[in-house]
CSV table of C-alpha atoms in Angstrom, one decimal:
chain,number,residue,atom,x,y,z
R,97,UNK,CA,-26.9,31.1,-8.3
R,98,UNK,CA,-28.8,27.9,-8.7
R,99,UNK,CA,-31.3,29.6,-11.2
R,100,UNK,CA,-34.3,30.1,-8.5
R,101,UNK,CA,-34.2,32.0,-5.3
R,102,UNK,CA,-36.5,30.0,-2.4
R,103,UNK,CA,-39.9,31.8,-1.3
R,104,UNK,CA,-38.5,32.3,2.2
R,105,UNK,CA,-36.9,36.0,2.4
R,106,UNK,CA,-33.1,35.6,2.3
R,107,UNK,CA,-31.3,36.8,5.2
R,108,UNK,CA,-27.9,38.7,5.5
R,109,UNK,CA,-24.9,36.9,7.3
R,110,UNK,CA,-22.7,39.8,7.7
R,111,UNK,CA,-20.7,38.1,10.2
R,112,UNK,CA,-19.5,35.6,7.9
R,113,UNK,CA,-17.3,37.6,6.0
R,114,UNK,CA,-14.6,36.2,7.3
R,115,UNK,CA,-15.2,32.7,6.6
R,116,UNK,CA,-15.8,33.2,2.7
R,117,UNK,CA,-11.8,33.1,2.9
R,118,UNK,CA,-11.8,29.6,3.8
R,119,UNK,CA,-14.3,28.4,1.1
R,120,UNK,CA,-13.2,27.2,-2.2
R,121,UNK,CA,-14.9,27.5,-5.2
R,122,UNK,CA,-15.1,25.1,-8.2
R,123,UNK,CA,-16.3,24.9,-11.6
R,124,UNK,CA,-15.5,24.4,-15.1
R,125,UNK,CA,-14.0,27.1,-17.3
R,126,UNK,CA,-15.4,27.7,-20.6
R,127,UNK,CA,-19.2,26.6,-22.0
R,128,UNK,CA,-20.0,22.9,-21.1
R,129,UNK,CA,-20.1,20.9,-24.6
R,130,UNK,CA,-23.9,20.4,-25.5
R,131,UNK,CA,-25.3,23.0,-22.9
R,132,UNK,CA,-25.8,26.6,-24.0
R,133,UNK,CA,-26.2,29.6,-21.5
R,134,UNK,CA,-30.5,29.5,-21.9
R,135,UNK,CA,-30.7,25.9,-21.3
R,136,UNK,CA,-29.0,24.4,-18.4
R,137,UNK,CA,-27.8,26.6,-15.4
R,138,UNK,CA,-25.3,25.7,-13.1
R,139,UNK,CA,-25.4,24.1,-10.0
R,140,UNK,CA,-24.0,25.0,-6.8
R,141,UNK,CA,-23.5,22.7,-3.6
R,142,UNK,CA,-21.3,22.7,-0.9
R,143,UNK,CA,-19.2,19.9,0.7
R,144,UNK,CA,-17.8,20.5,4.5
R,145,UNK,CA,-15.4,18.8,6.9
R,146,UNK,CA,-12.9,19.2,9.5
R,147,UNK,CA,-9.5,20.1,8.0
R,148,UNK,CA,-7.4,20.5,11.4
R,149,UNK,CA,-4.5,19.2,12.8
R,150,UNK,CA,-5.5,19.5,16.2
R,151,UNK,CA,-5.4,16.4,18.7
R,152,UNK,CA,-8.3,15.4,19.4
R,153,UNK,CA,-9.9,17.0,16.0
R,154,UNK,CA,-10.9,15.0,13.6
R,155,UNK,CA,-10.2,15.6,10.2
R,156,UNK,CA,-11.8,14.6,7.0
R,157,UNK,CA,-10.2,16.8,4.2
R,158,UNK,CA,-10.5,13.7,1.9
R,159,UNK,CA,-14.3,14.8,1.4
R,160,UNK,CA,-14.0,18.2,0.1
R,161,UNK,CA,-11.1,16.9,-2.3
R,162,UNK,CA,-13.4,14.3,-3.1
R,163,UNK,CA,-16.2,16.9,-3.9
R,164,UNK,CA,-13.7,18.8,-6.2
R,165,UNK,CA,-12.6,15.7,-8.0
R,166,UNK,CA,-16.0,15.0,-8.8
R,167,UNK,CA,-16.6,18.4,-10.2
R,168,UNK,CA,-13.6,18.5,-12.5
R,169,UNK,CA,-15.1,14.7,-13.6
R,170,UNK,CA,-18.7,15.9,-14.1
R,171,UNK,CA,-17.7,19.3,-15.9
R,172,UNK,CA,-15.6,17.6,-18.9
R,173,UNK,CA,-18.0,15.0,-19.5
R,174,UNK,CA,-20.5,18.0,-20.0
R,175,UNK,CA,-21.9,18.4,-16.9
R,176,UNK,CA,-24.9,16.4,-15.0
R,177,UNK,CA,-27.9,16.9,-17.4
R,178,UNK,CA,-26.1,19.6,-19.4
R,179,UNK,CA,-25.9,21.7,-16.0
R,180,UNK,CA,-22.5,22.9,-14.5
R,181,UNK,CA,-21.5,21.6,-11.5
R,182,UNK,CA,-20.1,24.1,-8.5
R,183,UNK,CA,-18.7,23.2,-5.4
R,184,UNK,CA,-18.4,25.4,-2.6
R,185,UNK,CA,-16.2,24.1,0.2
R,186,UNK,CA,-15.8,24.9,4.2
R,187,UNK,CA,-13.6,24.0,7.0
R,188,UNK,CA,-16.1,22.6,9.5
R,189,UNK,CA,-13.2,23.1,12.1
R,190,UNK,CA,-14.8,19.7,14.1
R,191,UNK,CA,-16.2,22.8,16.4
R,192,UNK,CA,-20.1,23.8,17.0
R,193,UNK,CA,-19.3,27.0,15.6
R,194,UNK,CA,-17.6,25.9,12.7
R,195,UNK,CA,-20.7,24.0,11.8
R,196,UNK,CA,-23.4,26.7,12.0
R,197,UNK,CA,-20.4,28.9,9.8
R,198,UNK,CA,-20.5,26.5,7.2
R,199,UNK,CA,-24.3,26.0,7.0
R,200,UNK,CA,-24.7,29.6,7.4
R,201,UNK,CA,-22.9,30.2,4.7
R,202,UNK,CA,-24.5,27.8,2.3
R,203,UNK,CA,-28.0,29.8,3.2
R,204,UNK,CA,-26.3,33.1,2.2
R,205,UNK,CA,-24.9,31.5,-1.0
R,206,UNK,CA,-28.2,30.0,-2.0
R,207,UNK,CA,-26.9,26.4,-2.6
R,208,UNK,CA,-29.5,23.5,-4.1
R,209,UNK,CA,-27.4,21.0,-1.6
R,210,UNK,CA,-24.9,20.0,1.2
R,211,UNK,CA,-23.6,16.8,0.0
R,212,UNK,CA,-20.8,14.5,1.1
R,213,UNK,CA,-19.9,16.6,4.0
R,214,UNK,CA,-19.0,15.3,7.8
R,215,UNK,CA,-19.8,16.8,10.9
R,216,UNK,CA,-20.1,15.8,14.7
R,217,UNK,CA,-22.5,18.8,15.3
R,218,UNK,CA,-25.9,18.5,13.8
R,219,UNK,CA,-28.0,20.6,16.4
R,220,UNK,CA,-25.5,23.3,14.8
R,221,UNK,CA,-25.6,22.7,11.5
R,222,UNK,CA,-29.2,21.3,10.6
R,223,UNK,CA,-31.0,24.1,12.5
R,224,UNK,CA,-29.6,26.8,9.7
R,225,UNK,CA,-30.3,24.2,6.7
R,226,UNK,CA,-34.1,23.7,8.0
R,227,UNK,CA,-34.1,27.4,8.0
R,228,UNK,CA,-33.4,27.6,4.9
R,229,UNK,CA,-34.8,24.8,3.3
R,230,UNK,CA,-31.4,23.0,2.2
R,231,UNK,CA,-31.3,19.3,1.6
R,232,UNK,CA,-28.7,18.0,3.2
R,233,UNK,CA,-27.5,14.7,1.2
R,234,UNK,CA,-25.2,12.1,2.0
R,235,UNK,CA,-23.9,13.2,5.5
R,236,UNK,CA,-21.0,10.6,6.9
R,237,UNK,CA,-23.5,9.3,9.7
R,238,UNK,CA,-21.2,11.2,12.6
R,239,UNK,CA,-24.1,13.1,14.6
R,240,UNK,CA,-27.5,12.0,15.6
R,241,UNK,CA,-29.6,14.5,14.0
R,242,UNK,CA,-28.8,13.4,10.6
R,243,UNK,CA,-31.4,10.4,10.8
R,244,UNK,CA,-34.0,12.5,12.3
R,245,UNK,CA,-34.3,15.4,10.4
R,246,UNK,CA,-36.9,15.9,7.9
R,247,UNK,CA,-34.2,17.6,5.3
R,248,UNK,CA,-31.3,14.7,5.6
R,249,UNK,CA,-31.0,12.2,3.2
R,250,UNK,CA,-28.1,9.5,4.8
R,251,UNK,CA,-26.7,7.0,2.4
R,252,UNK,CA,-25.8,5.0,5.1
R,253,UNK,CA,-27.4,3.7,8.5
R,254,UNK,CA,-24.5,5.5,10.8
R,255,UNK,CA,-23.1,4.1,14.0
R,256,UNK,CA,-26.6,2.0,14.8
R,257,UNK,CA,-26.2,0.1,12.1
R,258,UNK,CA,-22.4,-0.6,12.3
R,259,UNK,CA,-23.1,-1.3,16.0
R,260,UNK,CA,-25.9,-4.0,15.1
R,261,UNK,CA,-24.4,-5.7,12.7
R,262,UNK,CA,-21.5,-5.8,14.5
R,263,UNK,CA,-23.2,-7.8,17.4
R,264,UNK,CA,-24.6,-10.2,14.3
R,265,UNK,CA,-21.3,-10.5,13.0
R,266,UNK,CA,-19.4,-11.7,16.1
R,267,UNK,CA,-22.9,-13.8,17.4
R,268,UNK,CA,-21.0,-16.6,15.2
R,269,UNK,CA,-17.6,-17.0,16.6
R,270,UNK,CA,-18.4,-15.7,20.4
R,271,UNK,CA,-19.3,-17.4,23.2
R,272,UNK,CA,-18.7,-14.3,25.0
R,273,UNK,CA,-18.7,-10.5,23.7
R,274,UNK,CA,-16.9,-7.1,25.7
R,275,UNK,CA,-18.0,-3.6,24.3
R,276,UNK,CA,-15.7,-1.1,25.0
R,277,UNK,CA,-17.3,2.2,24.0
R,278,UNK,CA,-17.5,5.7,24.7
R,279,UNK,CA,-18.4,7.1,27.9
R,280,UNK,CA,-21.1,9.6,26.3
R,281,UNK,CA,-24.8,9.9,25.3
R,282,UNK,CA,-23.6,8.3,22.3
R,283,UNK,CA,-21.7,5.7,23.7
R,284,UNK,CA,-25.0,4.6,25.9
R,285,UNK,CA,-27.0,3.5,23.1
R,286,UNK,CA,-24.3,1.1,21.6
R,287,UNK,CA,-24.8,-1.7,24.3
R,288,UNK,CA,-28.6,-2.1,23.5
R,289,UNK,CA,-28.0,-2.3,19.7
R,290,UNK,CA,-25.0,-4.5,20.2
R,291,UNK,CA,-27.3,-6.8,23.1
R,292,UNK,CA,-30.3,-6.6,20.4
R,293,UNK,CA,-28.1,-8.7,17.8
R,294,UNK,CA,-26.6,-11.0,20.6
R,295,UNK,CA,-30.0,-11.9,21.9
R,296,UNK,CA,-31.2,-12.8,18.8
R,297,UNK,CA,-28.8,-15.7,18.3
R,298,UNK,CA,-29.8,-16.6,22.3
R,299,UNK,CA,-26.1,-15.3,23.8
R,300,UNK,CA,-25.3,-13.1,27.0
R,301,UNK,CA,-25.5,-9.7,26.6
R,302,UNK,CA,-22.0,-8.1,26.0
R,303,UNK,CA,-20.1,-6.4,29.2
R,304,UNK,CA,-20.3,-2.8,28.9
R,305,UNK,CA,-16.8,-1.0,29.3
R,306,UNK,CA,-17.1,2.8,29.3
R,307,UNK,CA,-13.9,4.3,28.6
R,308,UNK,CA,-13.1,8.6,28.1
R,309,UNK,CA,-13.0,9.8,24.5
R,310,UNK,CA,-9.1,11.3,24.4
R,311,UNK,CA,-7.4,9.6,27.1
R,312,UNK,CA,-3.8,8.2,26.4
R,313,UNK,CA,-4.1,5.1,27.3
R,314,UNK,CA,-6.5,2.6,27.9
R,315,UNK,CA,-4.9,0.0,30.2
R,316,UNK,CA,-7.4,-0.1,32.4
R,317,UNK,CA,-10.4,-0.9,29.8
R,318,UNK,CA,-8.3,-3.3,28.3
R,319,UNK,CA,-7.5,-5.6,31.1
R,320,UNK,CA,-11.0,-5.5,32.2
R,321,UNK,CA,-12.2,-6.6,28.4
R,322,UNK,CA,-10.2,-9.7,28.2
R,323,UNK,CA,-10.9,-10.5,31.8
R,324,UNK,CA,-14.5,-10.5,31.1
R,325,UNK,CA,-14.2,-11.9,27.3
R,326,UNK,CA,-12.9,-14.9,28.4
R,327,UNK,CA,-12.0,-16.7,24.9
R,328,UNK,CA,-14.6,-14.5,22.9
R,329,UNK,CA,-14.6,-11.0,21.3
R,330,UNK,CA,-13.5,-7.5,22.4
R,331,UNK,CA,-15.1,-5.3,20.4
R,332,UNK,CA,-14.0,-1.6,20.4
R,333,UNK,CA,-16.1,1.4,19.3
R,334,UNK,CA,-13.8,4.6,20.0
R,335,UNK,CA,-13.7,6.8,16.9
R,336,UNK,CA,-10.4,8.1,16.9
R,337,UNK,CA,-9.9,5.9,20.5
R,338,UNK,CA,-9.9,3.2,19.1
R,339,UNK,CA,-6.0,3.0,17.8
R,340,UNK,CA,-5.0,3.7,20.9
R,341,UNK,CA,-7.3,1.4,22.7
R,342,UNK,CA,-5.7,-1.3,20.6
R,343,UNK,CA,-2.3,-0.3,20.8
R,344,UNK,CA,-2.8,-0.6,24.7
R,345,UNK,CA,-4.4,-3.9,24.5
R,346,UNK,CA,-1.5,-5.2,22.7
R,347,UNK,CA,0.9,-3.9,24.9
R,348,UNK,CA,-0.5,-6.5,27.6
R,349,UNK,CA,0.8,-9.3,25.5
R,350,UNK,CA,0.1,-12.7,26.4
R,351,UNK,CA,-3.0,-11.8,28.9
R,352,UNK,CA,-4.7,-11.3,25.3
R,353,UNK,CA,-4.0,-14.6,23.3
R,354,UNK,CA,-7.5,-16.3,22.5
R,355,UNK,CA,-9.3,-12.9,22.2
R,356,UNK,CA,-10.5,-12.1,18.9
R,357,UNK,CA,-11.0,-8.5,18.3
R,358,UNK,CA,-13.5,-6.4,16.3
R,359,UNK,CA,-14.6,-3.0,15.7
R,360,UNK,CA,-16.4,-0.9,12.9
R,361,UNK,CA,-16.1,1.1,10.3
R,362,UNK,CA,-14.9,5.2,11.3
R,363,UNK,CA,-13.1,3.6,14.2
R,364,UNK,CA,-11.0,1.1,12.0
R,365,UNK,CA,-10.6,1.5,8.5
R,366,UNK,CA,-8.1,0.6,5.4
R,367,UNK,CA,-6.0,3.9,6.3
R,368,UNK,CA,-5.9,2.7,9.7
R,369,UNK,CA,-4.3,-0.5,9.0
R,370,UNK,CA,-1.9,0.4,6.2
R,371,UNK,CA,-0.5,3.2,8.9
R,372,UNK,CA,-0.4,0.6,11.8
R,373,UNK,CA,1.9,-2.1,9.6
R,374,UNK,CA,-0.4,-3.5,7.1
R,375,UNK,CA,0.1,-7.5,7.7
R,376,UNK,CA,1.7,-7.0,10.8
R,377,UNK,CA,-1.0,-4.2,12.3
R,378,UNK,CA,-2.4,-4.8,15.5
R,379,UNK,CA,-5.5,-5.3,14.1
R,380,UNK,CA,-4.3,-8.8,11.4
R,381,UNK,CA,-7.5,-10.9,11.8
R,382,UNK,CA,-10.1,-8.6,13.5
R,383,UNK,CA,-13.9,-8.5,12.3
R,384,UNK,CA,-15.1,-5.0,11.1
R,385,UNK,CA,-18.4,-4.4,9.6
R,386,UNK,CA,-18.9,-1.5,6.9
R,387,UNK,CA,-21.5,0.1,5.4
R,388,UNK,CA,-19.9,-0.3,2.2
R,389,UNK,CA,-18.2,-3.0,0.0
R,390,UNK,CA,-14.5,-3.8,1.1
R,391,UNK,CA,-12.4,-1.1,-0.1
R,392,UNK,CA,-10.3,-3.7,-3.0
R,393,UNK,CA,-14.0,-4.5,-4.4
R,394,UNK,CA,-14.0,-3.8,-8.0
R,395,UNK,CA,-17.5,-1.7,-7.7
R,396,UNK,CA,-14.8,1.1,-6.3
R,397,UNK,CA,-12.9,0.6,-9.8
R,398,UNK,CA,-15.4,4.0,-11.5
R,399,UNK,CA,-14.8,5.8,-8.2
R,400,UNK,CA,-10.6,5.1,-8.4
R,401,UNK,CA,-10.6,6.2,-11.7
R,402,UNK,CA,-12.0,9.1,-11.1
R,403,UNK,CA,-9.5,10.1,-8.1
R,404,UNK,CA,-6.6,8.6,-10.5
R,405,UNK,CA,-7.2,11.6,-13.4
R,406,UNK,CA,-9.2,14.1,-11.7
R,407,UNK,CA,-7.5,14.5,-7.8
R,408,UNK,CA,-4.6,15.6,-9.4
R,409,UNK,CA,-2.0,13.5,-7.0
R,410,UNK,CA,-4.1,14.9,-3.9
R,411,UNK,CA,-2.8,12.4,-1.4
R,412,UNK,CA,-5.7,13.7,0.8
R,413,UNK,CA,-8.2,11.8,-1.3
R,414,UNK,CA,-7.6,8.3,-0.5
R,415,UNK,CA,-10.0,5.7,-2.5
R,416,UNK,CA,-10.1,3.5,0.6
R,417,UNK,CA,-10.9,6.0,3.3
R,418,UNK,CA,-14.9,5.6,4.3
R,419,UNK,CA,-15.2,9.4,4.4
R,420,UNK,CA,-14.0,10.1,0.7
R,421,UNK,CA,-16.4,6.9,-0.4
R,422,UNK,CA,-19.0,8.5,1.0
R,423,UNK,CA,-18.6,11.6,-0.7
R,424,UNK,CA,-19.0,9.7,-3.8
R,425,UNK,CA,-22.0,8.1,-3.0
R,426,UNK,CA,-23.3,11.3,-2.4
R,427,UNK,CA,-22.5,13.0,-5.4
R,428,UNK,CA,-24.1,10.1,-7.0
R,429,UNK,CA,-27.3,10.4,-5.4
R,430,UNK,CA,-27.2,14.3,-6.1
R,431,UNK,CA,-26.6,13.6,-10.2
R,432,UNK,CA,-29.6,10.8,-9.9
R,433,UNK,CA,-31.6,13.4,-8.9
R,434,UNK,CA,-30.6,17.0,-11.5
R,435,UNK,CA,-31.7,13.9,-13.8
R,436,UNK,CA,-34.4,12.9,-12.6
R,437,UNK,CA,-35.7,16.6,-12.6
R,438,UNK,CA,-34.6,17.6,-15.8
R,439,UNK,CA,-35.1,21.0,-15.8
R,440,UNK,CA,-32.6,24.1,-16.9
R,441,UNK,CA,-32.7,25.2,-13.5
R,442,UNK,CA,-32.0,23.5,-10.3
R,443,UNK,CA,-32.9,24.4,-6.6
R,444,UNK,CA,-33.2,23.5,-3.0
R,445,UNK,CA,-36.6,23.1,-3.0
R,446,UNK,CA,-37.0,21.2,-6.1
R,447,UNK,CA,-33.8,18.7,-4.7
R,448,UNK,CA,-36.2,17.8,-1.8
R,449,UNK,CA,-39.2,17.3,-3.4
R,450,UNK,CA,-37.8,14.6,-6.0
R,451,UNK,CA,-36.2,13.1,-3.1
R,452,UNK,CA,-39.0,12.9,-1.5
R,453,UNK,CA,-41.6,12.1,-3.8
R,454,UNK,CA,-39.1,8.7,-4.3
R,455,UNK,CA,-36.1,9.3,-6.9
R,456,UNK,CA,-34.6,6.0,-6.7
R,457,UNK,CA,-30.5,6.1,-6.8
R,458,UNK,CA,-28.0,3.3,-8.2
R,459,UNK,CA,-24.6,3.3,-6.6
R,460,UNK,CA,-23.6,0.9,-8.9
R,461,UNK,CA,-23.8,-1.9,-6.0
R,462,UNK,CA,-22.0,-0.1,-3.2
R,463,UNK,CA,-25.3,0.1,-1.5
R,464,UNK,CA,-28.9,-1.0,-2.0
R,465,UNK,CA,-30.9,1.2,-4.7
R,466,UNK,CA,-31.5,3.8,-2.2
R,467,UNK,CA,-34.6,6.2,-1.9
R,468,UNK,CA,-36.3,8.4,1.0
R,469,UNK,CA,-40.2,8.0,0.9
R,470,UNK,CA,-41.4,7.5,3.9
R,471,UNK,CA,-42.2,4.3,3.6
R,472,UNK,CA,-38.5,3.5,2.6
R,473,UNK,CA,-37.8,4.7,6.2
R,474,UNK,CA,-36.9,1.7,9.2
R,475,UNK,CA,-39.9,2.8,11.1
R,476,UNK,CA,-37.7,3.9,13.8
R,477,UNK,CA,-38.7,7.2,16.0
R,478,UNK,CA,-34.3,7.3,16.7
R,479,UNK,CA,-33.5,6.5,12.8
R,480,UNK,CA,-36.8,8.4,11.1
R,481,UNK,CA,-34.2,9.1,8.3
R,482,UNK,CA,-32.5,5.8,7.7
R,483,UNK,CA,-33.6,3.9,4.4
R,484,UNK,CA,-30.4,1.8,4.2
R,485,UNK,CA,-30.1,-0.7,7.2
R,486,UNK,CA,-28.0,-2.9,5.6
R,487,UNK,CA,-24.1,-3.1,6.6
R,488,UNK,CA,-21.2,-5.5,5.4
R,489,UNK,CA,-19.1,-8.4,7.4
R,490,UNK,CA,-15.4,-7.8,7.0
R,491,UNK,CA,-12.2,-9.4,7.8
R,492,UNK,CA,-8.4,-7.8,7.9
R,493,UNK,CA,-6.4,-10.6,6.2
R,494,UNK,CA,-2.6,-10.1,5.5
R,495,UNK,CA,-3.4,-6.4,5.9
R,496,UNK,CA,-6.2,-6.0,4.2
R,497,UNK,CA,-10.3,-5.4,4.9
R,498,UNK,CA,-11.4,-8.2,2.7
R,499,UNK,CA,-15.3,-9.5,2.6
R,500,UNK,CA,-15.8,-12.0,5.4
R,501,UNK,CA,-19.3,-12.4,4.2
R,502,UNK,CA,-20.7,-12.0,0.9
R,503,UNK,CA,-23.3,-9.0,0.1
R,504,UNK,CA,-25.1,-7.0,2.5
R,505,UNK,CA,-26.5,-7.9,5.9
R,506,UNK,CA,-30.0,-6.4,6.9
R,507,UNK,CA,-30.4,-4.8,10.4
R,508,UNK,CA,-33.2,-2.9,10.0
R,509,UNK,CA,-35.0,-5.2,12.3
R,510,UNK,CA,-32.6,-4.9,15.1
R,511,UNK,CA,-32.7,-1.2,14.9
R,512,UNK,CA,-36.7,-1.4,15.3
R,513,UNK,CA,-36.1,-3.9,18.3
R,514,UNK,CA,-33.1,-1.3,19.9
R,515,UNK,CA,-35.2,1.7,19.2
């Protein structure tokens, strides 16, 4: 399907029959202008993410709506290098299972790439792609795994980075800093990485507040955390917590005055905000830091477009989500690199090596240049992967994430120091 089978023998999945019903396929219909059936064959990726409206699941359909979007784009403007683009999607169900499925399923379907794609499970879901030799390109940052793994290739620097440039970003404006994070694995390595950036600018290390993933309220966490901020900063770091964290903190009203609050991207976001009131949200005047530009930057201009004509009113695909601008990145990384091979037939194997050998990527400014030689690693044993370690310094004002700091902040030497 991508015009070269890999040297590893390809193995049957017959029990993922039933899954092929939840995959969508896209591509163009006709011949791409330019391209002619001999030269340039057509490429085929797959995006996944959780599509499920269960409680505690997360879901991120924006990404493979994003994926599609991008395909419709690429195909009229005659493909990427004259080569048709494909997309295979899966519902990742935010499970274990549904991972492996999905990256099962790209093995059997003998994709070049998994690209833009989200997924808390990457023992699951890597273990199948090694297998089968699968790049695995511009994953949201949500497990672990992805900055290890010798086939991931993260645009971003995940939750380490958010988390220490988050401690930078408050080190101005707070005496005293409260971390309320998750009561995980996870959540045990955000204190160091948040203490690494305090102690650099010669403040306390923040009080650690462990608090359960899915409760219903968080009362409790949020007395403690303006007890023990004083007239600093509570940050929260809760995922999908973190709106009801807030919303309990509010609710002790007055006991909060003085506090300024702060959190990160994936835990607070644009959506978030607009859902929560806008100018009158809960979180008017808190710091978050991003991995990217703030979403009313005009470098998104290309990527709104884009949604505008080719999302077909898909109110799933929001512009100012973090997971559908992440998709995009990816899929720009993945065109820098069909170019960069320029060859009438695209695989796995080839994707990696050209990665690897140092195929430099322009996002048009929405992150450094970006390439994954080793040397463009942090030198990090915990974030192996991560060539991008810088992060942005954002504000809500009158409802909206606005740049509290011009460009991008570097904190590729507090990750060494926290790892």
């Amino acid at each position: 399907m991508t015009g070269r089978r890999r040297l590893s023998p390809h193995r049957p999945y017959g029990f993922l029959t039933s899954a092929v019903a939840g995959v969508l396929l896209l591509s163009g219909c006709g011949s791409l202008p330019g391209a002619s059936e001999s030269s340039s064959k057509p490429v085929t990726v797959m995006t996944w993410a959780p599509d499920t409206s269960g409680t505690d699941a997360v879901n991120m359909a924006g990404m493979p709506a994003m994926a599609r979007a991008y395909a419709r784009w690429t195909d009229e403007r005659g493909g990427i290098d004259g080569h048709e683009l494909r997309v295979l999607t899966c519902n990742e169900k935010d499970t274990p299972e549904g991972a492996s499925t999905c990256a099962r399923l790209a093995a059997d379907k003998d994709v070049a790439a998994v690209v833009g794609s989200y997924s808390r499970h990457g023992r699951a879901f890597l273990a199948p792609l090694e297998a089968a030799g699968i790049p695995y390109i511009g994953g949201y940052g949500a497990s672990a795994e992805e900055f290890t793994s010798y086939i991931s290739y993260p645009v971003n620097g995940g939750l380490a980075a958010l988390v220490a440039g988050n401690g930078e970003q408050l080190a101005d404006d707070c005496g005293q800093v409260a971390l309320v994070r998750p009561d995980t694995l996870v959540g045990d390595s955000l204190p160091g990485l948040l203490d690494a950036s305090l102690r650099e600018r010669r403040l306390p290390e923040a009080h650690d507040i462990r608090a359960p993933e899915e409760a219903t309220s968080y009362a409790a966490q949020a007395g403690e955390a303006i007890e023990e901020a004083g007239d600093g900063c509570v940050t929260a770091v809760l995922g999908e917590g973190t709106e009801t964290f807030f919303d309990s903190f509010r609710r002790l009203g007055d006991a909060g005055d003085g506090v300024r609050i702060s959190s990160v991207a994936g835990s607070v976001g644009q959506p978030l905000i607009n859902r929560t009131g806008g100018p009158s949200s809960p979180f008017e005047g808190a710091y978050v830091t991003g991995w990217y530009p703030a979403p009313g930057d005009a470098r998104w201009n290309k990527m709104r477009g884009v949604i505008q004509k080719y999302a077909f009113g898909d109110n799933r695909v929001d512009p100012e989500d973090t997971g559908v601008q992440t998709t995009w990145i990816a899929y720009t990384a993945l065109e820098a690199v069909i170019e960069a091979m320029d060859r009438p037939d695209i695989w796995a194997g080839g994707v990696s090596v050209n990665l690897n050998r140092g195929t430099e990527v322009d996002t048009g400014g929405l992150t450094p240049p970006l390439r994954w030689r080793f040397q463009d690693g942090v030198g990090s044993r915990a974030h192996s992967r991560v060539v991008n370690g810088q992060v942005t310094f954002q504000v809500v004002r009158n409802g909206r994430l606005t740049a509290a700091k011009k460009g991008f902040v570097d904190v590729t030497d507090t990750l060494l120091e926290a790892g």
